[in-house]
Short mmCIF file of C-alpha atoms and ligand atoms in Angstrom, two decimals:
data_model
loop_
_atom_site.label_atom_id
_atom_site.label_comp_id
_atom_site.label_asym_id
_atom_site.label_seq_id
_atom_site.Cartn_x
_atom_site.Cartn_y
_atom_site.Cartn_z
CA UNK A 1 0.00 0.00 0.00
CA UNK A 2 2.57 2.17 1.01
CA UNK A 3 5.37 3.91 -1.25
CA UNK A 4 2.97 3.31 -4.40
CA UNK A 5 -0.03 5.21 -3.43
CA UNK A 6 -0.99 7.73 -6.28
CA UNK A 7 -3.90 9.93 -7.29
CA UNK A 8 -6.54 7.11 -7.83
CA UNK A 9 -5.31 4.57 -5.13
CA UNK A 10 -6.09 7.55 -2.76
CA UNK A 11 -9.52 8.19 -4.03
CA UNK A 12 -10.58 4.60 -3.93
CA UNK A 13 -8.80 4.60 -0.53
CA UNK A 14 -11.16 7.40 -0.24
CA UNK A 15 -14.39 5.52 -0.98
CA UNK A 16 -14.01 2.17 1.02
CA UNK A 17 -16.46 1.11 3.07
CA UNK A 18 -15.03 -2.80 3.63
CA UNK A 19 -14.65 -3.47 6.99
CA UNK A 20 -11.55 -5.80 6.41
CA UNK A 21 -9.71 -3.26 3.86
CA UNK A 22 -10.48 -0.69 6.38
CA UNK A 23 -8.96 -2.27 9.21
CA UNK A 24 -6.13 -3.17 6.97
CA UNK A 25 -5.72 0.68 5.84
CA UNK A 26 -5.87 1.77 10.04
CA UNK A 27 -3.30 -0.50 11.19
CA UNK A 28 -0.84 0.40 8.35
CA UNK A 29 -1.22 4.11 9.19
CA UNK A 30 -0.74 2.85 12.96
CA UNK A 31 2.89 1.49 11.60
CA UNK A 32 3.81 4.23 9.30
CA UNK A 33 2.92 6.67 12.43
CA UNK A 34 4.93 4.74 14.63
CA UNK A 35 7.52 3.77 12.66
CA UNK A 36 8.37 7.53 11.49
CA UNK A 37 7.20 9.82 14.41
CA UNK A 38 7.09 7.30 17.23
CA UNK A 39 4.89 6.76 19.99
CA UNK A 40 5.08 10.14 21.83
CA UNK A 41 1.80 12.43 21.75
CA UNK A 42 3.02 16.07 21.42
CA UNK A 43 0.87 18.55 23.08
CA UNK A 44 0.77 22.39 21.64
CA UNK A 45 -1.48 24.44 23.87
CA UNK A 46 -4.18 26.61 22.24
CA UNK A 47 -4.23 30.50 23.08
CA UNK A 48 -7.78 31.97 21.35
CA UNK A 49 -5.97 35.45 21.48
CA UNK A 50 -8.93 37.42 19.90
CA UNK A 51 -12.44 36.33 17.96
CA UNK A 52 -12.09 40.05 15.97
CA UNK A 53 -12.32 39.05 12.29
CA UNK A 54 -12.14 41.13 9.46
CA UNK A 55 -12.80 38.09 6.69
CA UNK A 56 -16.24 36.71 6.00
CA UNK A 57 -15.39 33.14 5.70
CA UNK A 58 -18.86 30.95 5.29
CA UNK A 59 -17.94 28.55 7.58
CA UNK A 60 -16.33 30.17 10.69
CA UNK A 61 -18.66 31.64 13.37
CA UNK A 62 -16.60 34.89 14.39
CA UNK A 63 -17.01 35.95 10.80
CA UNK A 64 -16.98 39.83 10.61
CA UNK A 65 -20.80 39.53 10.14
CA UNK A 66 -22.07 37.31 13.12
CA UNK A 67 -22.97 40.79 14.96
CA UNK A 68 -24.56 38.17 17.50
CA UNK A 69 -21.19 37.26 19.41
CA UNK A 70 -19.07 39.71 22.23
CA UNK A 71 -15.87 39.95 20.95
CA UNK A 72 -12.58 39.92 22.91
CA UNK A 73 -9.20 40.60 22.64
CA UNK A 74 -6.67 38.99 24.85
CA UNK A 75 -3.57 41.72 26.51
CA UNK A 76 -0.16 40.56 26.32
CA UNK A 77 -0.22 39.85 29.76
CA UNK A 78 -3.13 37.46 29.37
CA UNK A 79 -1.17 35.71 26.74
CA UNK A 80 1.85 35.45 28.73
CA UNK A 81 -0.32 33.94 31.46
CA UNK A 82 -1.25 31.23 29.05
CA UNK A 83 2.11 30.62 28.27
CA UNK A 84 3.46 30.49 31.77
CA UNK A 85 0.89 27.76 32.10
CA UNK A 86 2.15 25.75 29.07
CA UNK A 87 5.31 25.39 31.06
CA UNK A 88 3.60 24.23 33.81
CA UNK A 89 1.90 21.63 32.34
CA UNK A 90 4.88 20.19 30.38
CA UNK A 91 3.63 21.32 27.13
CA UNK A 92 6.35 22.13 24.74
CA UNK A 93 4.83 24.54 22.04
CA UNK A 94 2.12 27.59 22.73
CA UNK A 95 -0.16 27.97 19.22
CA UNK A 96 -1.60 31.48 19.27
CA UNK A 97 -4.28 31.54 17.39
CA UNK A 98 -6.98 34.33 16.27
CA UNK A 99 -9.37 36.00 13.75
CA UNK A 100 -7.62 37.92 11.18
CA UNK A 101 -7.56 40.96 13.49
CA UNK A 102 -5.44 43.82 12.59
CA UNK A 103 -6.42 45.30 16.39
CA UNK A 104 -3.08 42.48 17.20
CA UNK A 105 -0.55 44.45 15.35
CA UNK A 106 2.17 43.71 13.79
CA UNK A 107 4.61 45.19 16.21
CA UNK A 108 2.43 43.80 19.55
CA UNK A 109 2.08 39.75 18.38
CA UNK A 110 6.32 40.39 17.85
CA UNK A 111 6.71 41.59 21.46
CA UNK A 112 4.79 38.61 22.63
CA UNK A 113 6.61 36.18 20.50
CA UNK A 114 10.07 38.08 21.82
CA UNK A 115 9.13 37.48 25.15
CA UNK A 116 7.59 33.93 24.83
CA UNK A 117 11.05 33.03 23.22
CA UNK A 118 13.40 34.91 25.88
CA UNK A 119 11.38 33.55 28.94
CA UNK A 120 10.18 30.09 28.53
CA UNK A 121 11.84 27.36 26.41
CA UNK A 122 8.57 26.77 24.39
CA UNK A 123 8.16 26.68 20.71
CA UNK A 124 5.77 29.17 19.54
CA UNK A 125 3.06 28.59 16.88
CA UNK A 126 1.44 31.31 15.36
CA UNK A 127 -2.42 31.32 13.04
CA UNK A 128 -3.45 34.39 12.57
CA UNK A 129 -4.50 34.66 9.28
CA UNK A 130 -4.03 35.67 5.46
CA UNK A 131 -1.79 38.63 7.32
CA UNK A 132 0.95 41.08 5.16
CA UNK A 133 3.97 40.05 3.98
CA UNK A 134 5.73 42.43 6.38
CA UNK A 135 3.59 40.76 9.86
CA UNK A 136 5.29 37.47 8.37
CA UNK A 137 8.88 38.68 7.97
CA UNK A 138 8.64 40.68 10.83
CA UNK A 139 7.11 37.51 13.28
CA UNK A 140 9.73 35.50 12.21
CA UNK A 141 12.37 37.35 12.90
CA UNK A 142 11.16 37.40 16.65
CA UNK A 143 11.78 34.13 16.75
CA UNK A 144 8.32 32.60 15.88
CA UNK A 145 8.94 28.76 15.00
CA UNK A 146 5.66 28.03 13.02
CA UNK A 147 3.04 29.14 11.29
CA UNK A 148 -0.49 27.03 10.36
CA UNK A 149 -2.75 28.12 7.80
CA UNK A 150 -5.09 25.78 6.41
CA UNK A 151 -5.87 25.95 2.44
CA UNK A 152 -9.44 24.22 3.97
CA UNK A 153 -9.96 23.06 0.16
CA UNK A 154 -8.12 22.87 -2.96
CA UNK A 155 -10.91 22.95 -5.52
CA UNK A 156 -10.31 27.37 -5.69
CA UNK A 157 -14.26 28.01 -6.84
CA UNK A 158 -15.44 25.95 -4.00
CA UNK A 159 -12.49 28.31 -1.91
CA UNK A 160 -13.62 31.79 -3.65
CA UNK A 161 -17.73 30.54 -2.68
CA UNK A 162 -16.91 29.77 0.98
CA UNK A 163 -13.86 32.16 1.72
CA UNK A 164 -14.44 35.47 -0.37
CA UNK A 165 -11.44 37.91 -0.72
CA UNK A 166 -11.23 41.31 1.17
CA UNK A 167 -12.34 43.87 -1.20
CA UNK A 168 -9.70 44.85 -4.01
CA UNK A 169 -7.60 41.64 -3.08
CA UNK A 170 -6.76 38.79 -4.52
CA UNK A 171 -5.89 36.22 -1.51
CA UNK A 172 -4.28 32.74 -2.49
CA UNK A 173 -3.41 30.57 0.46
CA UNK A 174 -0.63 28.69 -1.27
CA UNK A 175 1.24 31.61 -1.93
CA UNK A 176 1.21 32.63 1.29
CA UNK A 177 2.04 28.72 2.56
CA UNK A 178 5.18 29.08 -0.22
CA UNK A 179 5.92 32.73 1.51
CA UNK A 180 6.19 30.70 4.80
CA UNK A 181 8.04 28.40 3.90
CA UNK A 182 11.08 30.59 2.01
CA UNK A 183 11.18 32.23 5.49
CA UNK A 184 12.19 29.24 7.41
CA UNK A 185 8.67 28.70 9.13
CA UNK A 186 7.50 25.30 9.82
CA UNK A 187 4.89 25.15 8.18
CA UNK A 188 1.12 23.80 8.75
CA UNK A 189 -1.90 23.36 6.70
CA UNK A 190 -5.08 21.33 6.50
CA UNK A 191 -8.56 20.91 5.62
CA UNK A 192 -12.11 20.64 6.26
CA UNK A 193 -13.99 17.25 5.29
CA UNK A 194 -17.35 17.30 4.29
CA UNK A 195 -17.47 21.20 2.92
CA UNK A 196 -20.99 21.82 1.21
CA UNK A 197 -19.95 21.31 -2.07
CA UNK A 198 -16.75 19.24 -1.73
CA UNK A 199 -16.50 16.12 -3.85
CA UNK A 200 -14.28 12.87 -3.30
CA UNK A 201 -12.32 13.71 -6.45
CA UNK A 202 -11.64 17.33 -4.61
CA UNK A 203 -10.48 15.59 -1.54
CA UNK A 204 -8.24 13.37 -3.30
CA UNK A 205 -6.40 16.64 -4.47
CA UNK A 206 -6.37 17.93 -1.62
CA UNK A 207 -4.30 14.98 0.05
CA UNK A 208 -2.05 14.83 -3.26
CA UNK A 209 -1.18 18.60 -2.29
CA UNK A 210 -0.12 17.75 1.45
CA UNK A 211 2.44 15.72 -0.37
CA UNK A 212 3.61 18.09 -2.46
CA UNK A 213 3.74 20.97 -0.15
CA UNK A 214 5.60 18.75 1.69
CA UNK A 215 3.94 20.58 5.15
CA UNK A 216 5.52 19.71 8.07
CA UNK A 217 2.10 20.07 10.00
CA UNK A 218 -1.38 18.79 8.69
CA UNK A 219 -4.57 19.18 10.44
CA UNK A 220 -7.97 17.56 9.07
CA UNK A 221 -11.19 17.51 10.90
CA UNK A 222 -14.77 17.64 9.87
CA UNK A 223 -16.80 20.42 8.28
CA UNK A 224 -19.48 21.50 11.04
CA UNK A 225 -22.13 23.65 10.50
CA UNK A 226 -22.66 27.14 12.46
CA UNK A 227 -26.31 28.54 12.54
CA UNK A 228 -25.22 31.81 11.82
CA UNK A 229 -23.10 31.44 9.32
CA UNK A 230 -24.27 31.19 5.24
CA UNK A 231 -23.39 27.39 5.21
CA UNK A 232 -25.41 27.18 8.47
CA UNK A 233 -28.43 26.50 6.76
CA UNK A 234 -29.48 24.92 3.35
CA UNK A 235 -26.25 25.40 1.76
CA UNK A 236 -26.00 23.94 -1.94
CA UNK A 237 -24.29 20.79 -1.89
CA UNK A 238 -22.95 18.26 -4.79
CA UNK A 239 -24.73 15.64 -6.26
CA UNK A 240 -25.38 12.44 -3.69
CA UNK A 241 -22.67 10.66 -5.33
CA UNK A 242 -19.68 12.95 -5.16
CA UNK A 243 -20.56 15.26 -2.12
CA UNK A 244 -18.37 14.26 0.78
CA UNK A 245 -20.06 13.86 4.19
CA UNK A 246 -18.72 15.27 7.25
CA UNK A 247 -18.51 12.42 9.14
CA UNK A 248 -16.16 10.79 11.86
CA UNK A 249 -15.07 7.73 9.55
CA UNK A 250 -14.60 10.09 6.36
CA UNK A 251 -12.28 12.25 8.83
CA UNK A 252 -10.59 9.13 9.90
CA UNK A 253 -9.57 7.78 6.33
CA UNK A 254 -8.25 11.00 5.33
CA UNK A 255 -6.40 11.40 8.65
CA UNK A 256 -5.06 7.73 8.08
CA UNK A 257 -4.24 8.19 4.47
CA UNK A 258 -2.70 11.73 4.94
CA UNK A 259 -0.13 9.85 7.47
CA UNK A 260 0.99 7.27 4.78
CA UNK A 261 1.29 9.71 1.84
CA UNK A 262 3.34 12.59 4.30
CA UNK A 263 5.08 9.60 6.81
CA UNK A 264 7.41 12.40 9.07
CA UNK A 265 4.09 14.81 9.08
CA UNK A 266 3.05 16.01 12.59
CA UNK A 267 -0.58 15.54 12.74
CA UNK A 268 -3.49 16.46 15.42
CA UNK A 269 -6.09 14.68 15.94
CA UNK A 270 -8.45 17.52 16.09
CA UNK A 271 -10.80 19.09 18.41
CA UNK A 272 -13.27 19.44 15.51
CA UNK A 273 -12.90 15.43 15.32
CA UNK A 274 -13.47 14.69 19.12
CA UNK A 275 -17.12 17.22 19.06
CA UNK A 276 -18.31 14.90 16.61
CA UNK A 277 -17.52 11.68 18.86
CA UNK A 278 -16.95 13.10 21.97
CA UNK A 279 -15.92 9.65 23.86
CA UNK A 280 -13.52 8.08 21.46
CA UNK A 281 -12.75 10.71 18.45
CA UNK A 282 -9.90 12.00 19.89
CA UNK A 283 -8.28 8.44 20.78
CA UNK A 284 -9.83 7.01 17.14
CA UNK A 285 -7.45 10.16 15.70
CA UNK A 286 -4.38 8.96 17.49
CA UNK A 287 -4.91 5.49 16.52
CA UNK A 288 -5.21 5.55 12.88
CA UNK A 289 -2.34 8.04 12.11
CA UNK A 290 -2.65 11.61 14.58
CA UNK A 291 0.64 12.17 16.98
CA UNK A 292 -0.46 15.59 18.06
CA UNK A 293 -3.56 17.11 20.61
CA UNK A 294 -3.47 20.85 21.03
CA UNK A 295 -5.09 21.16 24.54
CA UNK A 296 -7.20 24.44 24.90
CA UNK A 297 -4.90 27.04 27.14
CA UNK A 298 -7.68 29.58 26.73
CA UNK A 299 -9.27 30.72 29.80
CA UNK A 300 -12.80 29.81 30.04
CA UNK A 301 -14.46 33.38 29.72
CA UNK A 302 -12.99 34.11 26.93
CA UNK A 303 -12.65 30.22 25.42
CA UNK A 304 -16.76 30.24 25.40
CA UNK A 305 -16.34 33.11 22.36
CA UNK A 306 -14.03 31.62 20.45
CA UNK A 307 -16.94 29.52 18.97
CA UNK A 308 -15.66 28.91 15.41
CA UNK A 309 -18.43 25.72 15.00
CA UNK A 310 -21.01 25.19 17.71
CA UNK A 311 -20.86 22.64 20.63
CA UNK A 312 -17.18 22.35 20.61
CA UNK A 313 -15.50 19.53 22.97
CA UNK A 314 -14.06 21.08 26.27
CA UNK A 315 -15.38 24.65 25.78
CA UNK A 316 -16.22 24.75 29.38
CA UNK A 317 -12.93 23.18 31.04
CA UNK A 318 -10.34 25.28 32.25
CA UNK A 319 -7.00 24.43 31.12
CA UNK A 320 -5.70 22.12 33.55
CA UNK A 321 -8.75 19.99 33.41
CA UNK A 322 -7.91 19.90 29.77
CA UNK A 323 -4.25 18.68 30.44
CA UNK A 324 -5.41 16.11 32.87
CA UNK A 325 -8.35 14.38 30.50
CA UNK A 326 -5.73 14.56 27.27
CA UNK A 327 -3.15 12.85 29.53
CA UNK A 328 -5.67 10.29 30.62
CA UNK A 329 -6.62 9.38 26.96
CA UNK A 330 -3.50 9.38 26.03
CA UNK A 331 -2.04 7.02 28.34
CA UNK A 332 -5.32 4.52 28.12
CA UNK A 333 -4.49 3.90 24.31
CA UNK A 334 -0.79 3.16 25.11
CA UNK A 335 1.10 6.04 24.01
CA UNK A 336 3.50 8.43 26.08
CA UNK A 337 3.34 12.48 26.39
CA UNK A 338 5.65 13.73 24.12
CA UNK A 339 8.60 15.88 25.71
CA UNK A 340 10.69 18.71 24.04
CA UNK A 341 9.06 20.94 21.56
CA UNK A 342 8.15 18.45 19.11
CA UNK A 343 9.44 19.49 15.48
CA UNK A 344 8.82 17.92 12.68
CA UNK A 345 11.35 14.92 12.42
CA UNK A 346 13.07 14.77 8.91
CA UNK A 347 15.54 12.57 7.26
CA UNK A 348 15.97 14.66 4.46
CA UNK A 349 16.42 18.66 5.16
CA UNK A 350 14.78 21.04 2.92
N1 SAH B 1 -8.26 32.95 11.33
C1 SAH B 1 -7.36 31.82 11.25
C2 SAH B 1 -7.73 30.72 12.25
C3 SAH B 1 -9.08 30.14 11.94
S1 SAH B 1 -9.71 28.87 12.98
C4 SAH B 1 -7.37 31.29 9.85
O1 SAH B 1 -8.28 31.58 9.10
O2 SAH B 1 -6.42 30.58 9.50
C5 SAH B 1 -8.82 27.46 12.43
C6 SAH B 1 -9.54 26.50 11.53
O3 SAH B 1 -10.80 26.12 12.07
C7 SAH B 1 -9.89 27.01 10.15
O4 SAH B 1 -8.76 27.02 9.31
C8 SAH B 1 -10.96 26.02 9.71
O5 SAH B 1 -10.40 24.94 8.99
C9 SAH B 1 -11.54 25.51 11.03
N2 SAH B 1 -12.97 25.86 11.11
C10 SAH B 1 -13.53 27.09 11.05
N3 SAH B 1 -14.88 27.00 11.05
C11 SAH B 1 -15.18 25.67 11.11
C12 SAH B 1 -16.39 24.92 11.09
N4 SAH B 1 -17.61 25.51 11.03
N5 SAH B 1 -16.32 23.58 11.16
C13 SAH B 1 -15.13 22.97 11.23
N6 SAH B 1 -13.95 23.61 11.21
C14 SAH B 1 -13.97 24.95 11.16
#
């Protein structure tokens, strides 16, 4: 299976529904996972720094337009909080993460990252957006180690109908993910599964372009509709036989296949994945490819805002509850807590 996997091995991958080949397909992205990132879990704790968005994505629930939210905006000493907790909870990378809100400037996420770097030994993460050029250079420079922006689909007029442009620009997420990755970012991407609209022979593009991309971080969880959002309600989908449903299974062959066609990939088994099977999702992730949680570091006042999809998993924990019930999982499936910041492992450098 492995090794020759193209284009139309993936989308019948894709398509299965055989118990037998399916279990065959899990437990050889259960070897490929441990063979090339090992058994350690690597936690990156999630700071939901602001829900201020200027973009009008059709998906996301702190869209510019969803006037029925409060919005926040964390201070750099709340953020520095967060990541003083990180450390205490023997997590080894902080991912702050945001709506594209120009109210965190360029010059204020730098300072954070500056001081992140200079007093903790964590690795810092940051997804903020389709931001300038300049933000990009600029964040790096201050010693940001990643950056994750997913490309959500590949098909670009299913992109331009859920994901319009700000007005008078043209915004192309793999230029951007290209930008990243001339300036020495790690870099991480992903999708949504089951996108009204999205077809299998989409999909299978979309895993083809992990490959190519060669990301060194890949998320994937399931499409999940906000009321108050356009795709909320009676969005247009594709014919029965092509449109891809947003369901755990479909999440967990993509997550599966993604980890044999990218083998050194770091990838999380989502929080998206665990609110659609909230007792096993999570450990179903880990088992059929995912090395990677990202426990919620977000206090609770503000973490009940951040509500990109509705009836997200853990909204209401704080964050050490979080740490504990990850650990727990984690350890009940076999696996150990990854130490040490947790970069991509690579045989071959770039
Ligand atoms: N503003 C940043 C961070 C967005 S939230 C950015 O655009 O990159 C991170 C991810 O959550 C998005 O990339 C998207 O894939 C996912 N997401 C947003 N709305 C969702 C929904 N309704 N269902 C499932 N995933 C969603």
């Amino acid at each position: 299976m492995i090794g020759t996997m193209g284009r139309e091995d993936v989308l019948r991958w894709l398509r299965e529904t055989d118990p037998a080949n399916l279990n065959d397909l899990w437990q050889t992205a259960d070897e490929v996972r441990r063979a090339n990132v090992g058994d350690e879990v690597h936690l990156r704790g999630l700071i939901e720094a602001s829900n201020y968005c200027v973009r009008r994505c059709g998906y996301c629930g702190i869209r510019l337009e969803n006037r029925a939210i409060d919005r926040y905006r964390m201070t750099e000493s709340d953020v520095m909080n967060c990541a003083s907790l990180a450390v205490t909870l023997g997590y080894g990378t902080v991912v702050i993460q945001a709506g594209e809100d120009y109210g965190l400037t360029r010059d204020g996420i730098a300072t954070m990252v500056r001081r992140i770097k200079a007093e903790t030994p964590l690795a810092v993460t940051l997804s903020l957006g389709e931001r300038p050029d300049d933000d990009l250079v600029e964040w790096r420079a201050a010693g940001a180690d990643r950056y994750l922006l997913r490309f959500e689909t590949s098909d670009s007029e299913l992109y331009d109908r859920i994901h319009p442009p700000r007005a008078g620009q043209q915004g192309d997420r793999f230029d951007i993910l290209r930008r990243l990755l001339e300036l020495g970012y790690e870099v991480g991407s992903g999708i949504m599964v089951g996108i009204p609209g999205q077809t299998w022979s989409t999909l299978a593009n979309d895993l083809m372009m992990f490959r190519e991309f060669d990301l060194d971080m890949i998320g994937i969880g399931p499409f999940i509709p906000h009321p108050q959002t356009p795709l909320g309600s009676t969005p247009e989908v594709a014919p029965v036989d092509a449109q891809v449903p947003a369901d755990e299974e479909t999440v967990l062959r993509c997550i599966a296949l993604t980890r044999i066609l990218c083998p050194e990939a770091n990838i999380p088994s989502t929080t998206a994945l665990a609110t659609i099977n909230r007792t096993s999702g999570r450990e179903h992730g880990l088992q059929r490819g995912a090395n990677i949680v990202m426990p919620n570091l977000t206090p609770p006042r503000y973490r009940v805002k951040y509500e990109i999809y509705p009836a997200k998993a853990c909204i209401e924990e704080t964050a050490e509850q979080c740490a504990m019930c990850l650990a727990g999982r984690i350890r009940a499936i076999g696996r150990t807590i990854g130490t040490g910041q947790g970069a991509r492992h690579r045989r071959v450098h770039r």
